Structures are given as C-alpha cells and as structure tokens.
Amino acid sequence: DNTEGGDNTEGGDNTEGGDTPAPYYDFKEYDTSKLSAPEGKVAYMVEYESYYDSINSCLNHGGYVILLKNVDSSGIQINITKDTILDLNGYSITNDRSDFSTIVISNNAHLKIIDTSKEKTGSIVTTYTSTSKIINNIDVTDGGTVTIYGGNIKGKTSAIYMEEGATVTIKGGTFENIGSSSPVIILRTSTLYINGGEFSAQTEGKPMISIEEPAKDSTVIINGGTFGDPIVSDNFKDFLVDNRTNDQE
C-alpha cells in the first residue's frame, strides 16, 4: 500500500493516506477567540498560558503556539528543535534576509502548521529578491518532520526545502515559488507525502517538486492536491507514486 501519510492518532483519519478534514486535526484545536494580544505581544503559548513578545522565544519551548500579530522574522532564524504546533491564526511570518531560511526544523522535532482563521490568510513568506542567494522558507533537516494542514507558504528559492532524513506530509495550504525555482525542493534522501494543497511556480515550466540527484532514493507519494505542470522533471518521473492517477486507471 503506497498511500502512507495519513493520521493514525486520536482525532485523525484512521485510514492511511486519508485527508484529515479541517478542523479535525490529530490534536484538540484551541479556541483562539479567548485571546486578545496585550501591547507588544506577538504569540501565545497554550501550555504555559503565557504571551510572548518574540516568536523565537515562544517557539524555542515547543508546544502549542498561536500567532497573534504579523511578525517580521528578518532579525533571526527560527529554529524548531522540539515538537511544536504553530497556528498562524490568519497572521504572517515574513523574512527578507539573504543569509538564512525563515524556519529550520531539526533534531528529530515535529512541526505541525495550521491556520484556524476563518479567512485562511495565515502565511510564511520569504521576500528577499536576490537571484544569487539560496533563500528557503521552511527548511527540514536532521530527521525533522513537518505536517502542514494550512497556510500560504511562499519562498524565493523554495517554499519547502528537504535535506537528509526529512519527512514532510502536506494535507492542505498553498505552496508557491515566487522566484525562479520550484515550490518544493528535495536536496537529499527524504520522504514526502502530499494528500492536499495547491502548488504553483512563478517561472513557467519549473517542476512543482524538484528532486536533486543526491535525493534519488527519496520517497514521493501523492494522494491528492492540485499542481502546476510539470509535477516533477521528466528524468525523475519514475521516483513519483501518484495515487490520483492509479485510482483513475
């Protein structure tokens, strides 16, 4: 069965590869209507029942974090090294620096990204305009895992960048490259499940998933989602398991 990537935990869809319809995530969704951001505070930590004036200091603890205002993260890279739920809550995290990714997930940590806002306007965006720099938005490395249920993810080099040992499951959201590359780049051996979401690239003809030569042993399984053309370049089509096509045959 090549339809992995589903939720098998309480509150999730117990069929492998199944989409978990929002808002029924595999955890209890926090009622954000209870929150009102005090002066200067940008995030709320559910476990500590505390407000924070820095998204970094809040996310460093792991746990359930809710964004309360738009955040410019250009001053410092956000490093996720503990299991974390990030609710964008309709707000944005923006990075315009040329020398680091917006968010890096490592140390076998698991980041879940959701957007509980009614308008679904939550976003994570890199905006630096140089064509000579590699500016990734969400960089997954060192055994890191990311599950994305929602959010608008836009990267100048990539929206999602997967390094050695990365696992990414995409169940919803939009993923766009706003430069000259692909929305998803797999650099080294990783695992990617796509059960939903929308994928597009600013440059015509760019594959939605760029699989680099060192990543030729990666697993890429698509169970859903909508994509620009092509999904992958011709020389990597054999690496792709597209169950949408299989179901139609």
Short mmCIF file of C-alpha atoms in Angstrom, two decimals:
data_model
loop_
_atom_site.label_atom_id
_atom_site.label_comp_id
_atom_site.label_asym_id
_atom_site.label_seq_id
_atom_site.Cartn_x
_atom_site.Cartn_y
_atom_site.Cartn_z
CA ASP A 1 0.00 0.00 0.00
CA ASN A 2 1.60 3.24 -1.15
CA THR A 3 -0.88 5.58 0.49
CA GLU A 4 1.03 6.44 3.63
CA GLY A 5 0.97 9.86 5.23
CA GLY A 6 -2.40 9.69 6.99
CA ASP A 7 -3.12 10.24 10.68
CA ASN A 8 -3.44 7.20 12.93
CA THR A 9 -3.84 9.14 16.17
CA GLU A 10 -6.95 10.05 18.11
CA GLY A 11 -8.99 12.67 16.30
CA GLY A 12 -7.35 11.94 12.94
CA ASP A 13 -8.37 9.94 9.91
CA ASN A 14 -7.50 6.33 10.70
CA THR A 15 -7.09 5.28 7.08
CA GLU A 16 -3.56 5.52 5.73
CA GLY A 17 -3.18 8.35 3.28
CA GLY A 18 -6.60 9.82 4.06
CA ASP A 19 -7.14 13.56 4.27
CA THR A 20 -7.99 14.88 7.72
CA PRO A 21 -10.76 17.43 7.09
CA ALA A 22 -10.16 20.71 8.94
CA PRO A 23 -10.62 21.43 11.74
CA TYR A 24 -10.35 17.78 12.85
CA TYR A 25 -6.61 17.61 13.31
CA ASP A 26 -4.92 14.92 15.40
CA PHE A 27 -4.98 17.24 18.43
CA LYS A 28 -7.58 19.42 20.11
CA GLU A 29 -7.85 22.78 18.39
CA TYR A 30 -7.52 25.75 20.77
CA ASP A 31 -10.31 28.34 20.79
CA THR A 32 -8.43 31.48 19.71
CA SER A 33 -11.48 33.68 20.40
CA LYS A 34 -10.37 33.58 24.04
CA LEU A 35 -7.21 35.51 23.21
CA SER A 36 -6.54 39.23 22.90
CA ALA A 37 -2.92 40.27 22.36
CA PRO A 38 -1.55 42.58 25.07
CA GLU A 39 0.59 45.53 23.97
CA GLY A 40 3.80 44.33 22.30
CA LYS A 41 2.96 40.62 22.44
CA VAL A 42 3.02 38.59 19.21
CA ALA A 43 2.39 34.97 20.27
CA TYR A 44 0.66 32.85 22.89
CA MET A 45 1.86 29.55 24.38
CA VAL A 46 -1.10 27.35 25.30
CA GLU A 47 0.73 25.05 27.74
CA TYR A 48 2.25 27.94 29.71
CA GLU A 49 -0.80 30.20 29.31
CA SER A 50 1.70 32.93 28.52
CA TYR A 51 2.08 35.76 25.98
CA TYR A 52 5.42 36.42 24.29
CA ASP A 53 6.93 39.48 22.63
CA SER A 54 9.15 37.34 20.36
CA ILE A 55 8.06 34.49 18.10
CA ASN A 56 11.51 32.93 18.53
CA SER A 57 11.45 32.86 22.32
CA CYS A 58 7.98 31.32 22.19
CA LEU A 59 8.79 28.64 19.60
CA ASN A 60 12.04 27.69 21.37
CA HIS A 61 9.94 25.96 24.05
CA GLY A 62 7.99 23.77 21.64
CA GLY A 63 4.32 23.10 22.44
CA TYR A 64 1.20 24.79 21.03
CA VAL A 65 1.96 28.31 19.76
CA ILE A 66 -0.62 30.74 18.39
CA LEU A 67 0.41 33.77 16.33
CA LEU A 68 -1.35 36.99 17.43
CA LYS A 69 0.17 39.57 15.09
CA ASN A 70 2.12 39.79 11.85
CA VAL A 71 5.79 39.08 12.55
CA ASP A 72 8.95 40.21 10.74
CA SER A 73 11.46 37.44 11.49
CA SER A 74 14.29 39.01 9.48
CA GLY A 75 16.37 39.59 12.61
CA ILE A 76 16.97 35.93 13.42
CA GLN A 77 16.32 32.46 12.02
CA ILE A 78 13.53 30.48 13.71
CA ASN A 79 14.88 27.09 14.82
CA ILE A 80 12.43 24.33 15.80
CA THR A 81 14.13 21.57 17.81
CA LYS A 82 11.14 20.38 19.88
CA ASP A 83 7.70 19.11 18.88
CA THR A 84 5.61 22.17 18.05
CA ILE A 85 2.18 23.15 16.78
CA LEU A 86 2.15 26.56 15.07
CA ASP A 87 -1.24 28.14 14.47
CA LEU A 88 -0.77 31.03 12.03
CA ASN A 89 -4.23 32.26 13.08
CA GLY A 90 -4.56 34.44 9.97
CA TYR A 91 -1.26 36.27 10.50
CA SER A 92 2.06 36.22 8.65
CA ILE A 93 5.72 35.46 9.35
CA THR A 94 7.93 37.34 6.87
CA ASN A 95 11.67 37.07 6.27
CA ASP A 96 13.61 39.35 3.92
CA ARG A 97 17.13 38.32 4.95
CA SER A 98 19.55 36.93 2.36
CA ASP A 99 21.59 34.70 4.66
CA PHE A 100 19.19 32.25 6.33
CA SER A 101 15.93 30.34 5.94
CA THR A 102 12.79 31.52 7.72
CA ILE A 103 12.18 28.34 9.76
CA VAL A 104 14.50 25.35 10.22
CA ILE A 105 13.18 22.09 11.73
CA SER A 106 15.86 19.70 13.01
CA ASN A 107 16.83 17.40 15.90
CA ASN A 108 14.01 14.91 15.06
CA ALA A 109 11.44 17.55 16.00
CA HIS A 110 7.91 17.51 14.55
CA LEU A 111 6.33 20.81 13.49
CA LYS A 112 2.62 20.97 12.65
CA ILE A 113 1.40 24.10 10.85
CA ILE A 114 -2.27 25.07 10.90
CA ASP A 115 -4.33 28.18 10.21
CA THR A 116 -7.53 28.35 12.24
CA SER A 117 -8.56 31.78 10.92
CA LYS A 118 -11.86 31.94 9.09
CA GLU A 119 -10.29 33.74 6.13
CA LYS A 120 -7.30 31.33 5.92
CA THR A 121 -4.90 34.24 5.39
CA GLY A 122 -2.04 32.91 7.54
CA SER A 123 1.29 32.87 5.70
CA ILE A 124 5.02 32.23 5.91
CA VAL A 125 6.90 34.21 3.26
CA THR A 126 10.46 34.96 2.18
CA THR A 127 10.74 38.19 0.21
CA TYR A 128 14.47 38.72 -0.48
CA THR A 129 14.89 39.49 -4.18
CA SER A 130 18.47 38.43 -4.99
CA THR A 131 18.76 35.81 -7.72
CA SER A 132 22.21 34.72 -6.48
CA LYS A 133 21.19 33.62 -2.97
CA ILE A 134 19.50 30.42 -1.78
CA ILE A 135 16.67 31.64 0.43
CA ASN A 136 14.45 28.79 1.62
CA ASN A 137 11.29 29.30 3.57
CA ILE A 138 10.76 26.10 5.58
CA ASP A 139 13.95 24.02 5.76
CA VAL A 140 13.57 20.46 7.11
CA THR A 141 16.77 18.63 8.07
CA ASP A 142 18.41 16.24 10.57
CA GLY A 143 15.42 13.92 10.98
CA GLY A 144 12.91 16.77 11.21
CA THR A 145 9.23 16.17 10.40
CA VAL A 146 6.66 18.69 9.21
CA THR A 147 2.92 18.19 8.78
CA ILE A 148 1.09 21.08 7.10
CA TYR A 149 -2.69 21.40 7.34
CA GLY A 150 -2.98 25.00 6.16
CA GLY A 151 -1.21 28.28 5.49
CA ASN A 152 0.11 30.12 2.46
CA ILE A 153 3.78 29.22 2.13
CA LYS A 154 5.83 31.28 -0.34
CA GLY A 155 9.59 31.07 -0.85
CA LYS A 156 12.05 32.96 -3.01
CA THR A 157 14.09 29.80 -3.60
CA SER A 158 11.60 27.24 -2.25
CA ALA A 159 8.54 27.08 -0.04
CA ILE A 160 9.69 23.70 1.36
CA TYR A 161 13.34 22.57 1.33
CA MET A 162 14.06 18.97 2.35
CA GLU A 163 17.51 17.81 3.45
CA GLU A 164 18.80 14.45 4.70
CA GLY A 165 16.23 12.45 6.70
CA ALA A 166 13.39 14.95 6.32
CA THR A 167 9.75 13.82 6.36
CA VAL A 168 7.03 16.17 5.13
CA THR A 169 3.28 15.49 4.93
CA ILE A 170 1.13 18.12 3.23
CA LYS A 171 -2.62 17.95 3.84
CA GLY A 172 -3.60 21.50 2.86
CA GLY A 173 -2.39 25.02 2.22
CA THR A 174 -0.81 26.76 -0.77
CA PHE A 175 2.84 26.43 -1.79
CA GLU A 176 4.34 28.89 -4.22
CA ASN A 177 7.79 29.71 -5.51
CA ILE A 178 7.98 33.46 -6.11
CA GLY A 179 11.45 33.32 -7.69
CA SER A 180 12.88 31.13 -10.41
CA SER A 181 12.84 27.71 -8.73
CA SER A 182 10.31 25.10 -7.51
CA PRO A 183 7.92 25.30 -4.56
CA VAL A 184 9.30 22.04 -3.12
CA ILE A 185 12.98 21.08 -3.37
CA ILE A 186 14.25 17.68 -2.20
CA LEU A 187 18.01 18.04 -1.84
CA ARG A 188 18.86 14.73 -0.15
CA THR A 189 17.13 11.45 0.70
CA SER A 190 13.76 12.32 2.26
CA THR A 191 10.11 11.27 2.40
CA LEU A 192 7.28 13.41 1.01
CA TYR A 193 3.54 12.68 1.21
CA ILE A 194 1.07 15.05 -0.45
CA ASN A 195 -2.58 14.50 0.44
CA GLY A 196 -3.81 18.01 -0.45
CA GLY A 197 -2.75 21.58 -1.08
CA GLU A 198 -2.13 23.78 -4.12
CA PHE A 199 1.29 24.10 -5.77
CA SER A 200 2.50 26.74 -8.23
CA ALA A 201 5.70 28.35 -9.51
CA GLN A 202 6.25 31.85 -10.82
CA THR A 203 8.58 30.62 -13.58
CA GLU A 204 6.79 28.74 -16.35
CA GLY A 205 7.94 25.16 -16.85
CA LYS A 206 9.52 24.75 -13.41
CA PRO A 207 8.57 21.43 -11.76
CA MET A 208 6.43 21.67 -8.65
CA ILE A 209 8.77 19.20 -6.91
CA SER A 210 12.45 19.47 -7.74
CA ILE A 211 14.32 16.25 -6.92
CA GLU A 212 18.08 16.74 -6.90
CA GLU A 213 20.50 13.93 -7.84
CA PRO A 214 21.58 13.21 -4.19
CA ALA A 215 17.87 12.67 -3.38
CA LYS A 216 17.34 9.87 -5.89
CA ASP A 217 16.46 7.37 -3.12
CA SER A 218 13.67 9.56 -1.75
CA THR A 219 10.02 8.53 -1.41
CA VAL A 220 7.46 10.83 -3.04
CA ILE A 221 3.80 9.78 -2.81
CA ILE A 222 0.89 11.93 -4.00
CA ASN A 223 -2.64 11.12 -2.84
CA GLY A 224 -4.24 14.49 -3.57
CA GLY A 225 -3.60 18.15 -4.25
CA THR A 226 -3.57 20.40 -7.33
CA PHE A 227 -0.39 21.15 -9.24
CA GLY A 228 1.06 23.30 -11.94
CA ASP A 229 2.77 21.45 -14.79
CA PRO A 230 5.07 19.56 -14.59
CA ILE A 231 4.88 17.98 -11.15
CA VAL A 232 8.46 16.67 -11.48
CA SER A 233 11.00 16.85 -14.29
CA ASP A 234 10.94 14.01 -16.84
CA ASN A 235 14.12 12.35 -15.56
CA PHE A 236 12.56 11.87 -12.10
CA LYS A 237 9.08 10.68 -13.06
CA ASP A 238 9.95 7.11 -12.06
CA PHE A 239 10.50 8.25 -8.45
CA LEU A 240 6.93 9.52 -8.14
CA VAL A 241 3.98 7.45 -6.96
CA ASP A 242 0.83 9.33 -7.98
CA ASN A 243 -2.18 7.53 -6.50
CA ARG A 244 -4.55 10.03 -8.08
CA THR A 245 -3.61 8.57 -11.47
CA ASN A 246 -3.69 5.00 -10.16
CA ASP A 247 -7.23 5.47 -8.88
CA GLN A 248 -8.39 6.63 -12.30
CA GLU A 249 -6.95 3.71 -14.19
#
